[in-house]
Amino acid sequence: GAGVSQSPSNKVTEKGKDVELRCDPISGHTALYWYRQSLGQGLEFLIYFQGNSAPDKSGLPSDRFSAERTGGSVSTLTIQRTQQEDSAVYLCASSLDKGRGYNSPLHFGNGTRLTVT
Amino acid sequence: AQTVTQSQPEMSVQEAETVTLSCTYDTSENNYYLFWYKQPPSRQMILVIRQEAYKQQNATENRFSVNFQKAAKSFSLKISDSQLGDTAMYFCAFSTGTASKLTFGTGTRLQVTL
C-alpha cells in the first residue's frame, strides 16, 4: 500500500482480555517500530524490528507485551491480560533503514486507540 | 540517556501570523539528528522538517524553518504565515547516530485561529 496501515483503528476490551494489534508497513521497508502514546504524553518507544528480528525490545513495559514480525513485513503487537493502564494509542512506523538518519525517516500509521474497561 | 523537552504544552496563533515552538534536548553525543513531527486529529505523525547536527545551516521547508543552536542544545520550529491546517500537536524528536529509535518530547498543541 501507499502508507503504513494499522488495524483495528479502535479497540475496546475488558480488563484481563488479550488483544492483538496489527501493522502493515510500507513495502520494502526493513525497519519497523512500535510506539505507545498515552493521553497528553509524547511517544514512548516499545520495540524495533530489523527484518524479522527485534534487536531492541527495551521499551516493552512488561512481559505481558510481546511482538513479532513475519516475512519481513506485517507485525503484530500482543498485549496479554490487559490492564486499564494499557489504554493508549499504539502507533507503528516503518522506514527503509534504521530511521535514525536524515535519508530514512519514519513513516507512521494512524495508530490503534486501545481502551481497556 | 537522551531527553527532549518541550516546555510549551499549548500555543495559539492567528492565521497568517508567525509562531515559534521551543524544543531543547540533552545528549553527550556529537553525531545526532533532530526532527519535528506534526500530529493532526487523524493521529498520523507527519514529518515536518529535519536537521543533521553537523550541518550549521538551519533547515527550511516552505513555511517551516528551524533555529538550531547546537551549543545551547536548542531546536525551535518557526511556522510562518500560519494556516488553519497547521492546527495540530507538534513533537520534537531526537536520534543519535548509533541509536535505533527516536526519542520524542511531550508535544505542543498548536491552535491556529481566524
PDB file of C-alpha atoms in Angstrom:
ATOM      1  CA  GLY A   1       0.000   0.000   0.000  1.00  0.00           C
ATOM      2  CA  ALA A   2       0.889   3.644  -0.143  1.00  0.00           C
ATOM      3  CA  GLY A   3       1.391   4.059   3.582  1.00  0.00           C
ATOM      4  CA  VAL A   4       1.632   2.239   6.883  1.00  0.00           C
ATOM      5  CA  SER A   5      -1.631   0.527   7.693  1.00  0.00           C
ATOM      6  CA  GLN A   6      -2.767  -0.337  11.222  1.00  0.00           C
ATOM      7  CA  SER A   7      -5.767  -2.318  12.360  1.00  0.00           C
ATOM      8  CA  PRO A   8      -8.067  -2.068  14.096  1.00  0.00           C
ATOM      9  CA  SER A   9      -8.423   1.693  14.257  1.00  0.00           C
ATOM     10  CA  ASN A  10     -10.102   1.453  17.623  1.00  0.00           C
ATOM     11  CA  LYS A  11     -10.328  -1.404  20.093  1.00  0.00           C
ATOM     12  CA  VAL A  12     -12.317  -1.605  23.307  1.00  0.00           C
ATOM     13  CA  THR A  13     -11.582  -4.596  25.522  1.00  0.00           C
ATOM     14  CA  GLU A  14     -12.320  -5.736  29.013  1.00  0.00           C
ATOM     15  CA  LYS A  15      -9.627  -5.846  31.638  1.00  0.00           C
ATOM     16  CA  GLY A  16      -7.889  -9.205  31.624  1.00  0.00           C
ATOM     17  CA  LYS A  17      -8.505  -9.992  27.955  1.00  0.00           C
ATOM     18  CA  ASP A  18      -5.748 -10.395  25.366  1.00  0.00           C
ATOM     19  CA  VAL A  19      -5.553  -8.098  22.338  1.00  0.00           C
ATOM     20  CA  GLU A  20      -3.630  -8.168  19.072  1.00  0.00           C
ATOM     21  CA  LEU A  21      -2.752  -5.047  17.129  1.00  0.00           C
ATOM     22  CA  ARG A  22      -1.620  -5.295  13.538  1.00  0.00           C
ATOM     23  CA  CYS A  23       0.789  -3.197  11.491  1.00  0.00           C
ATOM     24  CA  ASP A  24       1.345  -3.474   7.748  1.00  0.00           C
ATOM     25  CA  PRO A  25       4.408  -1.401   6.851  1.00  0.00           C
ATOM     26  CA  ILE A  26       5.304   0.247   3.571  1.00  0.00           C
ATOM     27  CA  SER A  27       6.508  -2.361   1.093  1.00  0.00           C
ATOM     28  CA  GLY A  28      10.285  -2.652   1.113  1.00  0.00           C
ATOM     29  CA  HIS A  29      10.774  -1.013   4.495  1.00  0.00           C
ATOM     30  CA  THR A  30      13.053  -3.210   6.561  1.00  0.00           C
ATOM     31  CA  ALA A  31      12.766  -1.322   9.844  1.00  0.00           C
ATOM     32  CA  LEU A  32       9.557  -1.333  11.875  1.00  0.00           C
ATOM     33  CA  TYR A  33       8.806   0.373  15.177  1.00  0.00           C
ATOM     34  CA  TRP A  34       6.044   0.277  17.748  1.00  0.00           C
ATOM     35  CA  TYR A  35       5.378   3.328  19.926  1.00  0.00           C
ATOM     36  CA  ARG A  36       2.782   3.999  22.597  1.00  0.00           C
ATOM     37  CA  GLN A  37       1.149   7.375  23.118  1.00  0.00           C
ATOM     38  CA  SER A  38      -0.725   7.843  26.369  1.00  0.00           C
ATOM     39  CA  LEU A  39      -3.134  10.742  26.818  1.00  0.00           C
ATOM     40  CA  GLY A  40      -1.236  14.023  26.974  1.00  0.00           C
ATOM     41  CA  GLN A  41       2.122  12.318  26.625  1.00  0.00           C
ATOM     42  CA  GLY A  42       4.740  12.035  23.940  1.00  0.00           C
ATOM     43  CA  LEU A  43       5.553   8.850  22.135  1.00  0.00           C
ATOM     44  CA  GLU A  44       7.080   6.059  24.175  1.00  0.00           C
ATOM     45  CA  PHE A  45       9.263   3.609  22.272  1.00  0.00           C
ATOM     46  CA  LEU A  46       8.274  -0.046  22.650  1.00  0.00           C
ATOM     47  CA  ILE A  47      10.186  -2.213  20.179  1.00  0.00           C
ATOM     48  CA  TYR A  48      12.198  -2.078  16.961  1.00  0.00           C
ATOM     49  CA  PHE A  49      12.411  -4.723  14.236  1.00  0.00           C
ATOM     50  CA  GLN A  50      15.045  -5.019  11.559  1.00  0.00           C
ATOM     51  CA  GLY A  51      13.633  -7.592   9.196  1.00  0.00           C
ATOM     52  CA  ASN A  52      12.107 -10.306  11.358  1.00  0.00           C
ATOM     53  CA  SER A  53      14.422  -9.877  14.321  1.00  0.00           C
ATOM     54  CA  ALA A  54      13.987  -7.438  17.196  1.00  0.00           C
ATOM     55  CA  PRO A  55      17.381  -6.083  18.255  1.00  0.00           C
ATOM     56  CA  ASP A  56      15.794  -3.565  20.608  1.00  0.00           C
ATOM     57  CA  LYS A  57      12.926  -4.592  22.869  1.00  0.00           C
ATOM     58  CA  SER A  58      13.941  -2.250  25.651  1.00  0.00           C
ATOM     59  CA  GLY A  59      10.698  -0.297  25.656  1.00  0.00           C
ATOM     60  CA  LEU A  60       8.284  -3.164  26.282  1.00  0.00           C
ATOM     61  CA  PRO A  61       6.797  -2.262  29.690  1.00  0.00           C
ATOM     62  CA  SER A  62       6.195  -5.778  30.980  1.00  0.00           C
ATOM     63  CA  ASP A  63       6.214  -9.431  29.965  1.00  0.00           C
ATOM     64  CA  ARG A  64       2.532  -9.054  29.084  1.00  0.00           C
ATOM     65  CA  PHE A  65       3.676  -7.248  25.954  1.00  0.00           C
ATOM     66  CA  SER A  66       5.165  -9.101  23.005  1.00  0.00           C
ATOM     67  CA  ALA A  67       5.550  -8.507  19.303  1.00  0.00           C
ATOM     68  CA  GLU A  68       6.513 -10.461  16.258  1.00  0.00           C
ATOM     69  CA  ARG A  69       7.164  -9.776  12.623  1.00  0.00           C
ATOM     70  CA  THR A  70       6.858 -12.314   9.864  1.00  0.00           C
ATOM     71  CA  GLY A  71       8.170 -12.300   6.302  1.00  0.00           C
ATOM     72  CA  GLY A  72       9.901  -9.027   6.979  1.00  0.00           C
ATOM     73  CA  SER A  73       6.529  -7.361   6.624  1.00  0.00           C
ATOM     74  CA  VAL A  74       3.452  -7.492   8.874  1.00  0.00           C
ATOM     75  CA  SER A  75       3.937  -7.098  12.603  1.00  0.00           C
ATOM     76  CA  THR A  76       1.623  -7.963  15.468  1.00  0.00           C
ATOM     77  CA  LEU A  77       1.785  -6.424  18.933  1.00  0.00           C
ATOM     78  CA  THR A  78       0.114  -8.611  21.546  1.00  0.00           C
ATOM     79  CA  ILE A  79      -0.927  -7.472  24.992  1.00  0.00           C
ATOM     80  CA  GLN A  80      -1.950 -10.250  27.360  1.00  0.00           C
ATOM     81  CA  ARG A  81      -4.195  -9.813  30.379  1.00  0.00           C
ATOM     82  CA  THR A  82      -4.825  -6.171  29.565  1.00  0.00           C
ATOM     83  CA  GLN A  83      -4.892  -3.600  32.347  1.00  0.00           C
ATOM     84  CA  GLN A  84      -6.506  -0.164  32.390  1.00  0.00           C
ATOM     85  CA  GLU A  85      -3.101   1.499  32.258  1.00  0.00           C
ATOM     86  CA  ASP A  86      -2.572  -0.130  28.863  1.00  0.00           C
ATOM     87  CA  SER A  87      -5.173   2.253  27.416  1.00  0.00           C
ATOM     88  CA  ALA A  88      -3.337   4.387  24.848  1.00  0.00           C
ATOM     89  CA  VAL A  89      -2.809   4.917  21.145  1.00  0.00           C
ATOM     90  CA  TYR A  90      -0.378   2.392  19.713  1.00  0.00           C
ATOM     91  CA  LEU A  91       1.498   3.742  16.720  1.00  0.00           C
ATOM     92  CA  CYS A  92       3.504   1.767  14.214  1.00  0.00           C
ATOM     93  CA  ALA A  93       6.164   3.225  11.940  1.00  0.00           C
ATOM     94  CA  SER A  94       8.419   1.879   9.230  1.00  0.00           C
ATOM     95  CA  SER A  95      11.495   3.114   7.416  1.00  0.00           C
ATOM     96  CA  LEU A  96      13.873   1.975   4.713  1.00  0.00           C
ATOM     97  CA  ASP A  97      16.671   1.613   7.223  1.00  0.00           C
ATOM     98  CA  LYS A  98      17.018   2.177  10.943  1.00  0.00           C
ATOM     99  CA  GLY A  99      15.289   5.508  10.596  1.00  0.00           C
ATOM    100  CA  ARG A 100      17.788   7.388  12.664  1.00  0.00           C
ATOM    101  CA  GLY A 101      19.305   9.117   9.694  1.00  0.00           C
ATOM    102  CA  TYR A 102      18.405  12.034   7.578  1.00  0.00           C
ATOM    103  CA  ASN A 103      17.625   9.960   4.498  1.00  0.00           C
ATOM    104  CA  SER A 104      15.412   7.299   6.038  1.00  0.00           C
ATOM    105  CA  PRO A 105      12.832   8.986   8.239  1.00  0.00           C
ATOM    106  CA  LEU A 106       9.956   7.171   9.904  1.00  0.00           C
ATOM    107  CA  HIS A 107       6.578   6.839   8.229  1.00  0.00           C
ATOM    108  CA  PHE A 108       3.776   6.390  10.737  1.00  0.00           C
ATOM    109  CA  GLY A 109       0.397   4.729  10.568  1.00  0.00           C
ATOM    110  CA  ASN A 110      -2.779   6.229  12.053  1.00  0.00           C
ATOM    111  CA  GLY A 111      -2.469   4.121  15.167  1.00  0.00           C
ATOM    112  CA  THR A 112      -4.820   1.905  17.130  1.00  0.00           C
ATOM    113  CA  ARG A 113      -6.660   3.502  20.028  1.00  0.00           C
ATOM    114  CA  LEU A 114      -6.924   0.851  22.745  1.00  0.00           C
ATOM    115  CA  THR A 115      -9.390   1.335  25.572  1.00  0.00           C
ATOM    116  CA  VAL A 116      -9.378  -1.139  28.444  1.00  0.00           C
ATOM    117  CA  THR A 117     -12.543  -1.021  30.531  1.00  0.00           C
TER     118      THR A 117
ATOM    119  CA  ALA B   1      20.205   8.906  28.284  1.00  0.00           C
ATOM    120  CA  GLN B   2      18.869  11.399  25.826  1.00  0.00           C
ATOM    121  CA  THR B   3      15.943  13.620  26.750  1.00  0.00           C
ATOM    122  CA  VAL B   4      13.791  16.005  24.751  1.00  0.00           C
ATOM    123  CA  THR B   5      11.908  18.842  26.452  1.00  0.00           C
ATOM    124  CA  GLN B   6       9.053  20.856  25.013  1.00  0.00           C
ATOM    125  CA  SER B   7       8.132  23.487  27.588  1.00  0.00           C
ATOM    126  CA  GLN B   8       5.024  24.844  25.860  1.00  0.00           C
ATOM    127  CA  PRO B   9       2.048  22.481  26.286  1.00  0.00           C
ATOM    128  CA  GLU B  10      -0.214  24.760  24.228  1.00  0.00           C
ATOM    129  CA  MET B  11       0.225  27.643  21.822  1.00  0.00           C
ATOM    130  CA  SER B  12      -2.182  29.771  19.851  1.00  0.00           C
ATOM    131  CA  VAL B  13      -1.567  31.904  16.782  1.00  0.00           C
ATOM    132  CA  GLN B  14      -3.741  33.878  14.421  1.00  0.00           C
ATOM    133  CA  GLU B  15      -3.948  32.925  10.809  1.00  0.00           C
ATOM    134  CA  ALA B  16      -1.153  34.465   8.691  1.00  0.00           C
ATOM    135  CA  GLU B  17       0.961  35.220  11.763  1.00  0.00           C
ATOM    136  CA  THR B  18       4.248  33.596  12.769  1.00  0.00           C
ATOM    137  CA  VAL B  19       4.718  31.275  15.728  1.00  0.00           C
ATOM    138  CA  THR B  20       7.783  29.621  17.256  1.00  0.00           C
ATOM    139  CA  LEU B  21       7.675  26.311  19.122  1.00  0.00           C
ATOM    140  CA  SER B  22      10.504  25.550  21.531  1.00  0.00           C
ATOM    141  CA  CYS B  23      12.476  22.375  21.978  1.00  0.00           C
ATOM    142  CA  THR B  24      15.591  21.590  23.984  1.00  0.00           C
ATOM    143  CA  TYR B  25      17.441  18.323  24.235  1.00  0.00           C
ATOM    144  CA  ASP B  26      20.175  16.769  26.255  1.00  0.00           C
ATOM    145  CA  THR B  27      22.847  14.459  24.895  1.00  0.00           C
ATOM    146  CA  SER B  28      26.542  13.763  25.155  1.00  0.00           C
ATOM    147  CA  GLU B  29      26.679  12.540  21.566  1.00  0.00           C
ATOM    148  CA  ASN B  30      28.228  14.628  18.825  1.00  0.00           C
ATOM    149  CA  ASN B  31      26.513  12.958  15.875  1.00  0.00           C
ATOM    150  CA  TYR B  32      22.736  13.159  16.011  1.00  0.00           C
ATOM    151  CA  TYR B  33      19.587  14.132  14.161  1.00  0.00           C
ATOM    152  CA  LEU B  34      16.638  16.316  15.091  1.00  0.00           C
ATOM    153  CA  PHE B  35      13.111  16.218  13.765  1.00  0.00           C
ATOM    154  CA  TRP B  36       9.779  17.972  14.069  1.00  0.00           C
ATOM    155  CA  TYR B  37       6.662  15.884  13.543  1.00  0.00           C
ATOM    156  CA  LYS B  38       3.080  17.107  13.229  1.00  0.00           C
ATOM    157  CA  GLN B  39       0.152  15.042  14.506  1.00  0.00           C
ATOM    158  CA  PRO B  40      -3.286  16.242  13.313  1.00  0.00           C
ATOM    159  CA  PRO B  41      -6.518  14.752  14.716  1.00  0.00           C
ATOM    160  CA  SER B  42      -6.131  11.830  12.299  1.00  0.00           C
ATOM    161  CA  ARG B  43      -3.353  10.666  14.671  1.00  0.00           C
ATOM    162  CA  GLN B  44      -0.855  10.094  11.871  1.00  0.00           C
ATOM    163  CA  MET B  45       2.576  11.519  12.637  1.00  0.00           C
ATOM    164  CA  ILE B  46       3.841  13.562   9.689  1.00  0.00           C
ATOM    165  CA  LEU B  47       7.468  14.616   9.308  1.00  0.00           C
ATOM    166  CA  VAL B  48       7.660  18.395   9.027  1.00  0.00           C
ATOM    167  CA  ILE B  49      11.372  19.113   8.986  1.00  0.00           C
ATOM    168  CA  ARG B  50      14.694  17.514   9.914  1.00  0.00           C
ATOM    169  CA  GLN B  51      18.201  18.662  10.756  1.00  0.00           C
ATOM    170  CA  GLU B  52      21.551  16.926  10.998  1.00  0.00           C
ATOM    171  CA  ALA B  53      23.635  18.149  13.906  1.00  0.00           C
ATOM    172  CA  TYR B  54      26.807  18.560  11.904  1.00  0.00           C
ATOM    173  CA  LYS B  55      25.103  20.937   9.464  1.00  0.00           C
ATOM    174  CA  GLN B  56      25.355  24.532  10.619  1.00  0.00           C
ATOM    175  CA  GLN B  57      22.763  25.830   8.183  1.00  0.00           C
ATOM    176  CA  ASN B  58      19.231  25.854   9.532  1.00  0.00           C
ATOM    177  CA  ALA B  59      16.811  23.615   7.657  1.00  0.00           C
ATOM    178  CA  THR B  60      13.883  25.174   5.807  1.00  0.00           C
ATOM    179  CA  GLU B  61      10.802  23.581   4.238  1.00  0.00           C
ATOM    180  CA  ASN B  62       8.483  26.152   2.690  1.00  0.00           C
ATOM    181  CA  ARG B  63       6.769  27.955   5.609  1.00  0.00           C
ATOM    182  CA  PHE B  64       8.596  25.873   8.199  1.00  0.00           C
ATOM    183  CA  SER B  65      12.111  26.630   9.409  1.00  0.00           C
ATOM    184  CA  VAL B  66      14.223  25.763  12.405  1.00  0.00           C
ATOM    185  CA  ASN B  67      16.584  27.681  14.624  1.00  0.00           C
ATOM    186  CA  PHE B  68      19.231  25.124  15.563  1.00  0.00           C
ATOM    187  CA  GLN B  69      21.542  26.283  18.340  1.00  0.00           C
ATOM    188  CA  LYS B  70      23.915  23.369  18.929  1.00  0.00           C
ATOM    189  CA  ALA B  71      25.802  24.852  21.876  1.00  0.00           C
ATOM    190  CA  ALA B  72      22.557  25.648  23.654  1.00  0.00           C
ATOM    191  CA  LYS B  73      21.023  22.295  22.588  1.00  0.00           C
ATOM    192  CA  SER B  74      18.007  24.100  21.261  1.00  0.00           C
ATOM    193  CA  PHE B  75      15.938  23.247  18.182  1.00  0.00           C
ATOM    194  CA  SER B  76      12.942  25.558  17.751  1.00  0.00           C
ATOM    195  CA  LEU B  77      10.396  25.418  14.932  1.00  0.00           C
ATOM    196  CA  LYS B  78       9.127  28.577  13.262  1.00  0.00           C
ATOM    197  CA  ILE B  79       5.910  28.475  11.280  1.00  0.00           C
ATOM    198  CA  SER B  80       5.389  31.483   9.044  1.00  0.00           C
ATOM    199  CA  ASP B  81       2.089  32.585   7.525  1.00  0.00           C
ATOM    200  CA  SER B  82       0.192  30.169   9.779  1.00  0.00           C
ATOM    201  CA  GLN B  83      -2.749  28.373   8.203  1.00  0.00           C
ATOM    202  CA  LEU B  84      -5.787  26.724   9.776  1.00  0.00           C
ATOM    203  CA  GLY B  85      -4.446  23.390   8.571  1.00  0.00           C
ATOM    204  CA  ASP B  86      -1.403  23.836  10.781  1.00  0.00           C
ATOM    205  CA  THR B  87      -3.584  23.173  13.828  1.00  0.00           C
ATOM    206  CA  ALA B  88      -2.112  20.003  15.364  1.00  0.00           C
ATOM    207  CA  MET B  89       0.191  18.572  18.005  1.00  0.00           C
ATOM    208  CA  TYR B  90       3.841  19.174  17.213  1.00  0.00           C
ATOM    209  CA  PHE B  91       6.511  16.839  18.522  1.00  0.00           C
ATOM    210  CA  CYS B  92      10.226  17.417  18.620  1.00  0.00           C
ATOM    211  CA  ALA B  93      12.299  14.235  18.265  1.00  0.00           C
ATOM    212  CA  PHE B  94      15.919  13.242  18.563  1.00  0.00           C
ATOM    213  CA  SER B  95      18.035  10.345  17.368  1.00  0.00           C
ATOM    214  CA  THR B  96      21.733   9.650  17.732  1.00  0.00           C
ATOM    215  CA  GLY B  97      23.924   8.257  15.011  1.00  0.00           C
ATOM    216  CA  THR B  98      24.005   4.864  16.677  1.00  0.00           C
ATOM    217  CA  ALA B  99      20.549   4.592  18.206  1.00  0.00           C
ATOM    218  CA  SER B 100      17.831   2.529  16.640  1.00  0.00           C
ATOM    219  CA  LYS B 101      14.946   4.737  17.756  1.00  0.00           C
ATOM    220  CA  LEU B 102      13.654   8.283  18.059  1.00  0.00           C
ATOM    221  CA  THR B 103      13.153   9.945  21.436  1.00  0.00           C
ATOM    222  CA  PHE B 104      10.171  12.291  21.469  1.00  0.00           C
ATOM    223  CA  GLY B 105       9.196  15.290  23.557  1.00  0.00           C
ATOM    224  CA  THR B 106       5.749  15.565  25.131  1.00  0.00           C
ATOM    225  CA  GLY B 107       4.441  17.807  22.376  1.00  0.00           C
ATOM    226  CA  THR B 108       2.966  21.277  21.905  1.00  0.00           C
ATOM    227  CA  ARG B 109      -0.641  21.673  20.905  1.00  0.00           C
ATOM    228  CA  LEU B 110      -0.892  24.476  18.339  1.00  0.00           C
ATOM    229  CA  GLN B 111      -4.213  26.141  17.598  1.00  0.00           C
ATOM    230  CA  VAL B 112      -4.438  28.452  14.597  1.00  0.00           C
ATOM    231  CA  THR B 113      -7.356  30.852  14.872  1.00  0.00           C
ATOM    232  CA  LEU B 114      -9.121  33.191  12.458  1.00  0.00           C
TER     233      LEU B 114
END
